[in-house]
């Protein structure tokens, strides 16, 4: 992989990189488009990274659909699909890790200890192997995007980290490899996450700036769905991810919930400058 990247670099070509865990869907493929718009060659990785899963999480059962993925990636215009084995990435005796401390602590970090350390470590390793000019991550995993951006800045990486918008089903549910786990009933109930985010967006559009008042409504709405259990709902700064009391600048509302046994996350930008009173 390093050799091919070096050849391309020597030929003056720029490299765009899309790291994934496979079970590809249109969300992943939209990242490929963003990478193509920003570089000459696109490398996608598929690696289900064991170190970002907690002991009670779904590493073993995570969907692995490599044949379909290969076809989807080729059709989307990926030049190289890089699929390393776990022992190649973590050979016996591996003991180094990257921790992006503050930005990893709130939101999902609170409920998935070690998760973002696992993500940052594998992404830095993949960056060092692939040597991309540009790397594309989905806004769907907003905290992950923020962690990678921070790591790139803090460690002087020569990689331009770009966020790409969330791709949704027609009813608003964000596309996710984990949606495969949902039963028919749960799939119906899962729309509550986007409905709750949209409720917050409407409240801000109507001039509400008090975060707690918005979150109270959001929690009530999620709790009205018997198949879902809220893990957190937070309104936070776009840059630091610190919780906000008052919405005075563009920020994020982020939600994590369990739909049956499946954990789903999503987020939306809230922009008080776009409220009806301001317009
Ligand atoms: P994953 O395979 O779930 O680790 O995701 C790989 C990349 O795809 C990450 O940068 C995700 O943020 C991104 N991604 C996942 N779902 C979506 C989506 N619905 N829209 C846009 N990007 C997504």
PDB file of C-alpha atoms and ligand atoms in Angstrom:
ATOM      1  CA  UNK A   1       0.000   0.000   0.000  1.00  0.00           C
ATOM      2  CA  UNK A   2       2.819   2.394   0.912  1.00  0.00           C
ATOM      3  CA  UNK A   3       4.580   1.662  -2.394  1.00  0.00           C
ATOM      4  CA  UNK A   4       1.518   2.478  -4.481  1.00  0.00           C
ATOM      5  CA  UNK A   5       0.933   5.720  -2.569  1.00  0.00           C
ATOM      6  CA  UNK A   6       4.561   6.692  -3.099  1.00  0.00           C
ATOM      7  CA  UNK A   7       4.325   6.000  -6.849  1.00  0.00           C
ATOM      8  CA  UNK A   8       1.221   8.169  -7.111  1.00  0.00           C
ATOM      9  CA  UNK A   9       2.799  10.922  -5.035  1.00  0.00           C
ATOM     10  CA  UNK A  10       5.950  10.816  -7.216  1.00  0.00           C
ATOM     11  CA  UNK A  11       3.724  11.228 -10.297  1.00  0.00           C
ATOM     12  CA  UNK A  12       2.290  14.378  -8.723  1.00  0.00           C
ATOM     13  CA  UNK A  13      -1.122  12.813  -8.017  1.00  0.00           C
ATOM     14  CA  UNK A  14      -3.049  13.673  -4.854  1.00  0.00           C
ATOM     15  CA  UNK A  15      -4.587  10.923  -2.734  1.00  0.00           C
ATOM     16  CA  UNK A  16      -8.000  10.999  -1.068  1.00  0.00           C
ATOM     17  CA  UNK A  17      -8.698   8.479   1.693  1.00  0.00           C
ATOM     18  CA  UNK A  18     -11.991   7.091   3.020  1.00  0.00           C
ATOM     19  CA  UNK A  19     -11.573   4.832   6.063  1.00  0.00           C
ATOM     20  CA  UNK A  20     -14.545   2.562   6.790  1.00  0.00           C
ATOM     21  CA  UNK A  21     -15.511  -0.623   8.627  1.00  0.00           C
ATOM     22  CA  UNK A  22     -17.332  -1.971   5.562  1.00  0.00           C
ATOM     23  CA  UNK A  23     -20.961  -3.086   5.195  1.00  0.00           C
ATOM     24  CA  UNK A  24     -21.013  -0.220   2.736  1.00  0.00           C
ATOM     25  CA  UNK A  25     -24.079   1.950   2.118  1.00  0.00           C
ATOM     26  CA  UNK A  26     -24.788   5.244   0.382  1.00  0.00           C
ATOM     27  CA  UNK A  27     -23.309   7.195   3.311  1.00  0.00           C
ATOM     28  CA  UNK A  28     -19.906   5.627   2.679  1.00  0.00           C
ATOM     29  CA  UNK A  29     -20.246   6.083  -1.084  1.00  0.00           C
ATOM     30  CA  UNK A  30     -20.984   9.802  -0.648  1.00  0.00           C
ATOM     31  CA  UNK A  31     -17.634  10.108   1.141  1.00  0.00           C
ATOM     32  CA  UNK A  32     -15.994   8.572  -1.940  1.00  0.00           C
ATOM     33  CA  UNK A  33     -17.602  11.309  -4.052  1.00  0.00           C
ATOM     34  CA  UNK A  34     -16.281  13.983  -1.716  1.00  0.00           C
ATOM     35  CA  UNK A  35     -12.824  12.361  -1.892  1.00  0.00           C
ATOM     36  CA  UNK A  36     -12.976  12.259  -5.710  1.00  0.00           C
ATOM     37  CA  UNK A  37     -13.888  15.956  -5.816  1.00  0.00           C
ATOM     38  CA  UNK A  38     -10.830  16.740  -3.716  1.00  0.00           C
ATOM     39  CA  UNK A  39      -8.134  14.404  -5.060  1.00  0.00           C
ATOM     40  CA  UNK A  40      -6.828  12.510  -8.119  1.00  0.00           C
ATOM     41  CA  UNK A  41      -6.913   8.986  -6.638  1.00  0.00           C
ATOM     42  CA  UNK A  42      -9.197   7.476  -3.971  1.00  0.00           C
ATOM     43  CA  UNK A  43      -8.228   4.782  -1.502  1.00  0.00           C
ATOM     44  CA  UNK A  44     -10.898   3.235   0.713  1.00  0.00           C
ATOM     45  CA  UNK A  45     -10.004   1.034   3.644  1.00  0.00           C
ATOM     46  CA  UNK A  46     -12.233  -1.595   5.188  1.00  0.00           C
ATOM     47  CA  UNK A  47     -11.074  -2.630   8.611  1.00  0.00           C
ATOM     48  CA  UNK A  48     -13.315  -3.634  11.512  1.00  0.00           C
ATOM     49  CA  UNK A  49     -11.076  -2.249  14.211  1.00  0.00           C
ATOM     50  CA  UNK A  50     -11.220  -4.388  17.387  1.00  0.00           C
ATOM     51  CA  UNK A  51      -9.718  -1.707  19.651  1.00  0.00           C
ATOM     52  CA  UNK A  52     -12.647   0.684  19.210  1.00  0.00           C
ATOM     53  CA  UNK A  53     -15.212  -1.863  20.443  1.00  0.00           C
ATOM     54  CA  UNK A  54     -15.953  -2.294  24.142  1.00  0.00           C
ATOM     55  CA  UNK A  55     -16.035  -5.793  25.692  1.00  0.00           C
ATOM     56  CA  UNK A  56     -19.853  -5.910  25.516  1.00  0.00           C
ATOM     57  CA  UNK A  57     -20.140  -4.387  22.073  1.00  0.00           C
ATOM     58  CA  UNK A  58     -20.731  -5.940  18.655  1.00  0.00           C
ATOM     59  CA  UNK A  59     -17.196  -6.564  17.262  1.00  0.00           C
ATOM     60  CA  UNK A  60     -17.847 -10.268  16.606  1.00  0.00           C
ATOM     61  CA  UNK A  61     -21.261  -9.719  15.029  1.00  0.00           C
ATOM     62  CA  UNK A  62     -20.434  -6.543  13.118  1.00  0.00           C
ATOM     63  CA  UNK A  63     -21.717  -7.072   9.533  1.00  0.00           C
ATOM     64  CA  UNK A  64     -18.945  -8.232   7.182  1.00  0.00           C
ATOM     65  CA  UNK A  65     -20.060  -8.191   3.530  1.00  0.00           C
ATOM     66  CA  UNK A  66     -16.770  -8.074   1.639  1.00  0.00           C
ATOM     67  CA  UNK A  67     -17.968  -9.299  -1.770  1.00  0.00           C
ATOM     68  CA  UNK A  68     -20.817  -6.798  -2.046  1.00  0.00           C
ATOM     69  CA  UNK A  69     -18.537  -4.088  -0.618  1.00  0.00           C
ATOM     70  CA  UNK A  70     -15.916  -4.714  -3.304  1.00  0.00           C
ATOM     71  CA  UNK A  71     -18.479  -4.298  -6.066  1.00  0.00           C
ATOM     72  CA  UNK A  72     -19.956  -1.144  -4.503  1.00  0.00           C
ATOM     73  CA  UNK A  73     -16.514   0.392  -3.994  1.00  0.00           C
ATOM     74  CA  UNK A  74     -15.403  -0.337  -7.590  1.00  0.00           C
ATOM     75  CA  UNK A  75     -18.665   1.058  -9.003  1.00  0.00           C
ATOM     76  CA  UNK A  76     -18.253   4.198  -6.883  1.00  0.00           C
ATOM     77  CA  UNK A  77     -14.839   4.792  -8.461  1.00  0.00           C
ATOM     78  CA  UNK A  78     -12.542   3.712  -5.632  1.00  0.00           C
ATOM     79  CA  UNK A  79      -9.047   3.120  -7.087  1.00  0.00           C
ATOM     80  CA  UNK A  80      -7.780   0.908  -4.267  1.00  0.00           C
ATOM     81  CA  UNK A  81      -9.692  -0.995  -1.610  1.00  0.00           C
ATOM     82  CA  UNK A  82      -7.275  -1.606   1.270  1.00  0.00           C
ATOM     83  CA  UNK A  83      -8.446  -4.415   3.611  1.00  0.00           C
ATOM     84  CA  UNK A  84      -5.721  -5.296   6.111  1.00  0.00           C
ATOM     85  CA  UNK A  85      -6.007  -8.188   8.564  1.00  0.00           C
ATOM     86  CA  UNK A  86      -6.149  -7.566  12.316  1.00  0.00           C
ATOM     87  CA  UNK A  87      -2.696  -9.174  12.846  1.00  0.00           C
ATOM     88  CA  UNK A  88      -1.160  -6.874  10.234  1.00  0.00           C
ATOM     89  CA  UNK A  89      -2.455  -3.765  12.003  1.00  0.00           C
ATOM     90  CA  UNK A  90      -1.895  -5.090  15.532  1.00  0.00           C
ATOM     91  CA  UNK A  91       1.023  -7.544  15.462  1.00  0.00           C
ATOM     92  CA  UNK A  92       1.912  -9.369  18.680  1.00  0.00           C
ATOM     93  CA  UNK A  93       3.359  -6.923  21.211  1.00  0.00           C
ATOM     94  CA  UNK A  94       1.626  -3.819  19.838  1.00  0.00           C
ATOM     95  CA  UNK A  95       1.477  -1.281  22.674  1.00  0.00           C
ATOM     96  CA  UNK A  96       1.203   2.292  21.362  1.00  0.00           C
ATOM     97  CA  UNK A  97      -1.945   4.396  21.388  1.00  0.00           C
ATOM     98  CA  UNK A  98      -3.115   7.921  20.617  1.00  0.00           C
ATOM     99  CA  UNK A  99      -5.412   9.714  23.024  1.00  0.00           C
ATOM    100  CA  UNK A 100      -7.102  12.981  22.065  1.00  0.00           C
ATOM    101  CA  UNK A 101      -8.078  13.678  25.619  1.00  0.00           C
ATOM    102  CA  UNK A 102     -10.643  16.450  26.085  1.00  0.00           C
ATOM    103  CA  UNK A 103     -12.726  16.215  22.948  1.00  0.00           C
ATOM    104  CA  UNK A 104     -13.040  12.438  23.460  1.00  0.00           C
ATOM    105  CA  UNK A 105     -14.588  12.669  26.930  1.00  0.00           C
ATOM    106  CA  UNK A 106     -18.213  13.906  26.554  1.00  0.00           C
ATOM    107  CA  UNK A 107     -21.027  12.577  24.370  1.00  0.00           C
ATOM    108  CA  UNK A 108     -20.242   9.016  23.161  1.00  0.00           C
ATOM    109  CA  UNK A 109     -16.888   9.068  24.989  1.00  0.00           C
ATOM    110  CA  UNK A 110     -18.704   8.982  28.324  1.00  0.00           C
ATOM    111  CA  UNK A 111     -20.500   5.749  27.439  1.00  0.00           C
ATOM    112  CA  UNK A 112     -17.808   4.081  25.315  1.00  0.00           C
ATOM    113  CA  UNK A 113     -14.578   4.330  27.335  1.00  0.00           C
ATOM    114  CA  UNK A 114     -11.509   3.775  25.145  1.00  0.00           C
ATOM    115  CA  UNK A 115     -13.536   4.025  21.932  1.00  0.00           C
ATOM    116  CA  UNK A 116     -11.979   7.222  20.585  1.00  0.00           C
ATOM    117  CA  UNK A 117      -8.503   6.114  21.628  1.00  0.00           C
ATOM    118  CA  UNK A 118      -9.035   3.021  19.466  1.00  0.00           C
ATOM    119  CA  UNK A 119     -10.337   5.195  16.609  1.00  0.00           C
ATOM    120  CA  UNK A 120      -7.518   7.767  16.782  1.00  0.00           C
ATOM    121  CA  UNK A 121      -4.844   5.070  16.960  1.00  0.00           C
ATOM    122  CA  UNK A 122      -6.092   3.096  13.975  1.00  0.00           C
ATOM    123  CA  UNK A 123      -6.733   6.231  11.906  1.00  0.00           C
ATOM    124  CA  UNK A 124      -3.199   7.511  12.545  1.00  0.00           C
ATOM    125  CA  UNK A 125      -1.824   4.098  11.560  1.00  0.00           C
ATOM    126  CA  UNK A 126      -3.945   4.077   8.384  1.00  0.00           C
ATOM    127  CA  UNK A 127      -2.835   7.649   7.577  1.00  0.00           C
ATOM    128  CA  UNK A 128       0.807   6.556   7.944  1.00  0.00           C
ATOM    129  CA  UNK A 129       0.251   3.581   5.625  1.00  0.00           C
ATOM    130  CA  UNK A 130      -1.927   5.307   3.002  1.00  0.00           C
ATOM    131  CA  UNK A 131      -0.197   8.711   3.151  1.00  0.00           C
ATOM    132  CA  UNK A 132      -3.246  10.662   1.942  1.00  0.00           C
ATOM    133  CA  UNK A 133      -3.423  14.384   1.119  1.00  0.00           C
ATOM    134  CA  UNK A 134      -7.103  14.428   2.027  1.00  0.00           C
ATOM    135  CA  UNK A 135      -9.173  12.192   4.334  1.00  0.00           C
ATOM    136  CA  UNK A 136     -12.969  12.235   4.387  1.00  0.00           C
ATOM    137  CA  UNK A 137     -15.118  11.437   7.438  1.00  0.00           C
ATOM    138  CA  UNK A 138     -18.899  11.617   7.861  1.00  0.00           C
ATOM    139  CA  UNK A 139     -20.593  14.311   9.932  1.00  0.00           C
ATOM    140  CA  UNK A 140     -22.895  11.477  11.036  1.00  0.00           C
ATOM    141  CA  UNK A 141     -20.134  10.589  13.545  1.00  0.00           C
ATOM    142  CA  UNK A 142     -19.525  14.196  14.509  1.00  0.00           C
ATOM    143  CA  UNK A 143     -17.418  13.505  17.591  1.00  0.00           C
ATOM    144  CA  UNK A 144     -15.211  11.122  15.593  1.00  0.00           C
ATOM    145  CA  UNK A 145     -14.721  13.800  12.904  1.00  0.00           C
ATOM    146  CA  UNK A 146     -13.810  16.328  15.623  1.00  0.00           C
ATOM    147  CA  UNK A 147     -11.345  13.913  17.272  1.00  0.00           C
ATOM    148  CA  UNK A 148      -9.578  13.228  13.953  1.00  0.00           C
ATOM    149  CA  UNK A 149      -9.433  16.940  13.066  1.00  0.00           C
ATOM    150  CA  UNK A 150      -7.943  17.685  16.487  1.00  0.00           C
ATOM    151  CA  UNK A 151      -5.402  14.855  16.203  1.00  0.00           C
ATOM    152  CA  UNK A 152      -4.333  16.083  12.748  1.00  0.00           C
ATOM    153  CA  UNK A 153      -3.807  19.615  14.083  1.00  0.00           C
ATOM    154  CA  UNK A 154      -2.149  18.585  17.354  1.00  0.00           C
ATOM    155  CA  UNK A 155       0.258  16.113  15.697  1.00  0.00           C
ATOM    156  CA  UNK A 156       1.049  18.309  12.652  1.00  0.00           C
ATOM    157  CA  UNK A 157      -0.271  15.733  10.184  1.00  0.00           C
ATOM    158  CA  UNK A 158      -0.101  16.771   6.525  1.00  0.00           C
ATOM    159  CA  UNK A 159      -3.618  15.505   5.941  1.00  0.00           C
ATOM    160  CA  UNK A 160      -6.567  17.757   5.183  1.00  0.00           C
ATOM    161  CA  UNK A 161      -9.470  16.243   7.169  1.00  0.00           C
ATOM    162  CA  UNK A 162     -12.803  16.981   5.481  1.00  0.00           C
ATOM    163  CA  UNK A 163     -16.314  16.410   6.873  1.00  0.00           C
ATOM    164  CA  UNK A 164     -19.058  15.182   4.534  1.00  0.00           C
ATOM    165  CA  UNK A 165     -22.825  15.592   5.181  1.00  0.00           C
ATOM    166  CA  UNK A 166     -25.001  12.828   6.644  1.00  0.00           C
ATOM    167  CA  UNK A 167     -26.911  10.717   4.120  1.00  0.00           C
ATOM    168  CA  UNK A 168     -30.389   9.680   5.303  1.00  0.00           C
ATOM    169  CA  UNK A 169     -33.185   7.317   4.363  1.00  0.00           C
ATOM    170  CA  UNK A 170     -36.322   9.023   2.994  1.00  0.00           C
ATOM    171  CA  UNK A 171     -37.853   9.066   6.502  1.00  0.00           C
ATOM    172  CA  UNK A 172     -34.801  10.805   7.958  1.00  0.00           C
ATOM    173  CA  UNK A 173     -33.034   7.856   9.602  1.00  0.00           C
ATOM    174  CA  UNK A 174     -29.281   8.256   9.053  1.00  0.00           C
ATOM    175  CA  UNK A 175     -27.866   5.422   6.966  1.00  0.00           C
ATOM    176  CA  UNK A 176     -25.743   3.138   9.116  1.00  0.00           C
ATOM    177  CA  UNK A 177     -24.284  -0.356   8.867  1.00  0.00           C
ATOM    178  CA  UNK A 178     -25.972  -1.049  12.227  1.00  0.00           C
ATOM    179  CA  UNK A 179     -29.468  -0.383  10.795  1.00  0.00           C
ATOM    180  CA  UNK A 180     -29.193  -3.997   9.547  1.00  0.00           C
ATOM    181  CA  UNK A 181     -29.681  -5.164  13.148  1.00  0.00           C
ATOM    182  CA  UNK A 182     -33.138  -3.523  13.447  1.00  0.00           C
ATOM    183  CA  UNK A 183     -36.310  -5.627  13.310  1.00  0.00           C
ATOM    184  CA  UNK A 184     -39.211  -4.257  11.235  1.00  0.00           C
ATOM    185  CA  UNK A 185     -40.823  -2.754  14.353  1.00  0.00           C
ATOM    186  CA  UNK A 186     -37.543  -1.277  15.560  1.00  0.00           C
ATOM    187  CA  UNK A 187     -36.829   0.184  12.119  1.00  0.00           C
ATOM    188  CA  UNK A 188     -40.139   2.062  12.354  1.00  0.00           C
ATOM    189  CA  UNK A 189     -39.411   3.243  15.884  1.00  0.00           C
ATOM    190  CA  UNK A 190     -35.863   4.357  14.961  1.00  0.00           C
ATOM    191  CA  UNK A 191     -37.218   7.386  13.087  1.00  0.00           C
ATOM    192  CA  UNK A 192     -37.719   8.949  16.536  1.00  0.00           C
ATOM    193  CA  UNK A 193     -34.057  10.005  16.557  1.00  0.00           C
ATOM    194  CA  UNK A 194     -34.430  12.236  13.477  1.00  0.00           C
ATOM    195  CA  UNK A 195     -37.845  13.466  14.585  1.00  0.00           C
ATOM    196  CA  UNK A 196     -36.328  14.526  17.913  1.00  0.00           C
ATOM    197  CA  UNK A 197     -33.420  16.310  16.196  1.00  0.00           C
ATOM    198  CA  UNK A 198     -35.851  18.030  13.836  1.00  0.00           C
ATOM    199  CA  UNK A 199     -37.994  19.147  16.757  1.00  0.00           C
ATOM    200  CA  UNK A 200     -34.946  20.877  18.238  1.00  0.00           C
ATOM    201  CA  UNK A 201     -34.205  22.482  14.880  1.00  0.00           C
ATOM    202  CA  UNK A 202     -37.748  23.860  14.638  1.00  0.00           C
ATOM    203  CA  UNK A 203     -37.573  25.222  18.193  1.00  0.00           C
ATOM    204  CA  UNK A 204     -34.347  27.079  17.347  1.00  0.00           C
ATOM    205  CA  UNK A 205     -35.895  28.331  14.109  1.00  0.00           C
ATOM    206  CA  UNK A 206     -38.739  29.726  16.206  1.00  0.00           C
ATOM    207  CA  UNK A 207     -36.289  31.650  18.363  1.00  0.00           C
ATOM    208  CA  UNK A 208     -35.672  29.290  21.329  1.00  0.00           C
ATOM    209  CA  UNK A 209     -32.122  29.726  22.658  1.00  0.00           C
ATOM    210  CA  UNK A 210     -32.373  27.866  25.993  1.00  0.00           C
ATOM    211  CA  UNK A 211     -30.665  24.488  25.553  1.00  0.00           C
ATOM    212  CA  UNK A 212     -32.337  22.827  28.550  1.00  0.00           C
ATOM    213  CA  UNK A 213     -35.840  23.759  27.343  1.00  0.00           C
ATOM    214  CA  UNK A 214     -35.056  22.180  23.973  1.00  0.00           C
ATOM    215  CA  UNK A 215     -33.520  19.053  25.548  1.00  0.00           C
ATOM    216  CA  UNK A 216     -36.537  18.571  27.830  1.00  0.00           C
ATOM    217  CA  UNK A 217     -38.821  18.407  24.784  1.00  0.00           C
ATOM    218  CA  UNK A 218     -36.389  16.151  22.937  1.00  0.00           C
ATOM    219  CA  UNK A 219     -36.158  13.719  25.881  1.00  0.00           C
ATOM    220  CA  UNK A 220     -39.962  13.637  26.245  1.00  0.00           C
ATOM    221  CA  UNK A 221     -40.368  12.831  22.557  1.00  0.00           C
ATOM    222  CA  UNK A 222     -37.803   9.999  22.624  1.00  0.00           C
ATOM    223  CA  UNK A 223     -39.291   8.593  25.819  1.00  0.00           C
ATOM    224  CA  UNK A 224     -42.714   8.446  24.100  1.00  0.00           C
ATOM    225  CA  UNK A 225     -41.323   5.694  21.839  1.00  0.00           C
ATOM    226  CA  UNK A 226     -41.526   2.441  23.844  1.00  0.00           C
ATOM    227  CA  UNK A 227     -38.970   0.526  21.696  1.00  0.00           C
ATOM    228  CA  UNK A 228     -36.276   3.170  22.222  1.00  0.00           C
ATOM    229  CA  UNK A 229     -34.197   4.116  25.273  1.00  0.00           C
ATOM    230  CA  UNK A 230     -32.338   7.436  25.280  1.00  0.00           C
ATOM    231  CA  UNK A 231     -28.654   7.302  26.241  1.00  0.00           C
ATOM    232  CA  UNK A 232     -27.935  11.015  25.903  1.00  0.00           C
ATOM    233  CA  UNK A 233     -29.189  14.171  24.232  1.00  0.00           C
ATOM    234  CA  UNK A 234     -26.732  17.062  24.272  1.00  0.00           C
ATOM    235  CA  UNK A 235     -26.380  20.489  22.728  1.00  0.00           C
ATOM    236  CA  UNK A 236     -22.717  21.311  22.309  1.00  0.00           C
ATOM    237  CA  UNK A 237     -20.244  23.651  20.661  1.00  0.00           C
ATOM    238  CA  UNK A 238     -19.337  22.797  17.065  1.00  0.00           C
ATOM    239  CA  UNK A 239     -15.629  23.262  17.848  1.00  0.00           C
ATOM    240  CA  UNK A 240     -14.980  22.075  21.403  1.00  0.00           C
ATOM    241  CA  UNK A 241     -18.023  19.787  21.825  1.00  0.00           C
ATOM    242  CA  UNK A 242     -18.505  21.356  25.278  1.00  0.00           C
ATOM    243  CA  UNK A 243     -22.124  21.483  26.442  1.00  0.00           C
ATOM    244  CA  UNK A 244     -23.918  24.814  25.942  1.00  0.00           C
ATOM    245  CA  UNK A 245     -26.625  26.410  28.102  1.00  0.00           C
ATOM    246  CA  UNK A 246     -27.532  29.130  25.642  1.00  0.00           C
ATOM    247  CA  UNK A 247     -27.513  28.831  21.865  1.00  0.00           C
ATOM    248  CA  UNK A 248     -25.901  31.984  20.523  1.00  0.00           C
ATOM    249  CA  UNK A 249     -23.887  30.551  17.634  1.00  0.00           C
ATOM    250  CA  UNK A 250     -24.151  27.587  15.249  1.00  0.00           C
ATOM    251  CA  UNK A 251     -23.816  24.423  17.348  1.00  0.00           C
ATOM    252  CA  UNK A 252     -24.846  20.747  17.366  1.00  0.00           C
ATOM    253  CA  UNK A 253     -27.544  18.688  18.948  1.00  0.00           C
ATOM    254  CA  UNK A 254     -26.370  15.078  19.305  1.00  0.00           C
ATOM    255  CA  UNK A 255     -28.429  12.062  20.374  1.00  0.00           C
ATOM    256  CA  UNK A 256     -27.551   8.459  21.191  1.00  0.00           C
ATOM    257  CA  UNK A 257     -30.240   5.902  21.906  1.00  0.00           C
ATOM    258  CA  UNK A 258     -30.856   2.202  21.967  1.00  0.00           C
ATOM    259  CA  UNK A 259     -33.518   0.887  19.632  1.00  0.00           C
ATOM    260  CA  UNK A 260     -33.984  -2.589  21.044  1.00  0.00           C
ATOM    261  CA  UNK A 261     -30.383  -3.737  21.463  1.00  0.00           C
ATOM    262  CA  UNK A 262     -29.032  -1.559  18.650  1.00  0.00           C
ATOM    263  CA  UNK A 263     -27.249   1.658  19.553  1.00  0.00           C
ATOM    264  CA  UNK A 264     -27.903   4.507  17.113  1.00  0.00           C
ATOM    265  CA  UNK A 265     -26.378   7.992  17.006  1.00  0.00           C
ATOM    266  CA  UNK A 266     -27.195  11.083  14.999  1.00  0.00           C
ATOM    267  CA  UNK A 267     -26.753  14.846  15.144  1.00  0.00           C
ATOM    268  CA  UNK A 268     -27.895  18.039  13.458  1.00  0.00           C
ATOM    269  CA  UNK A 269     -26.584  21.576  13.266  1.00  0.00           C
ATOM    270  CA  UNK A 270     -28.599  24.216  15.124  1.00  0.00           C
ATOM    271  CA  UNK A 271     -28.097  27.715  13.765  1.00  0.00           C
ATOM    272  CA  UNK A 272     -29.734  30.562  15.734  1.00  0.00           C
ATOM    273  CA  UNK A 273     -28.839  32.978  12.935  1.00  0.00           C
ATOM    274  CA  UNK A 274     -31.277  31.160  10.688  1.00  0.00           C
ATOM    275  CA  UNK A 275     -34.239  31.577  13.040  1.00  0.00           C
ATOM    276  CA  UNK A 276     -37.412  33.155  11.705  1.00  0.00           C
ATOM    277  CA  UNK A 277     -36.995  36.241  13.876  1.00  0.00           C
ATOM    278  CA  UNK A 278     -33.466  36.819  12.624  1.00  0.00           C
ATOM    279  CA  UNK A 279     -34.538  36.485   8.963  1.00  0.00           C
TER     280      UNK A 279
HETATM  281  P1  LIG B   1     -18.131   3.239   9.572  1.00  0.00           P
HETATM  282  O1  LIG B   1     -17.950   2.225   8.496  1.00  0.00           O
HETATM  283  O2  LIG B   1     -19.460   3.200  10.232  1.00  0.00           O
HETATM  284  O3  LIG B   1     -16.971   3.291  10.523  1.00  0.00           O
HETATM  285  O4  LIG B   1     -18.108   4.652   8.831  1.00  0.00           O
HETATM  286  C1  LIG B   1     -17.078   5.006   7.961  1.00  0.00           C
HETATM  287  C2  LIG B   1     -17.242   6.456   7.580  1.00  0.00           C
HETATM  288  O5  LIG B   1     -18.507   6.659   6.953  1.00  0.00           O
HETATM  289  C3  LIG B   1     -17.190   7.400   8.783  1.00  0.00           C
HETATM  290  O6  LIG B   1     -16.474   8.568   8.435  1.00  0.00           O
HETATM  291  C4  LIG B   1     -18.660   7.702   9.019  1.00  0.00           C
HETATM  292  O7  LIG B   1     -18.878   8.938   9.650  1.00  0.00           O
HETATM  293  C5  LIG B   1     -19.183   7.726   7.599  1.00  0.00           C
HETATM  294  N1  LIG B   1     -20.630   7.512   7.574  1.00  0.00           N
HETATM  295  C6  LIG B   1     -21.328   6.503   8.159  1.00  0.00           C
HETATM  296  N2  LIG B   1     -22.649   6.669   7.947  1.00  0.00           N
HETATM  297  C7  LIG B   1     -22.791   7.798   7.215  1.00  0.00           C
HETATM  298  C8  LIG B   1     -23.912   8.516   6.682  1.00  0.00           C
HETATM  299  N3  LIG B   1     -25.169   8.090   6.862  1.00  0.00           N
HETATM  300  N4  LIG B   1     -23.687   9.648   5.986  1.00  0.00           N
HETATM  301  C9  LIG B   1     -22.412  10.097   5.796  1.00  0.00           C
HETATM  302  N5  LIG B   1     -21.322   9.473   6.275  1.00  0.00           N
HETATM  303  C10 LIG B   1     -21.498   8.344   6.971  1.00  0.00           C
END
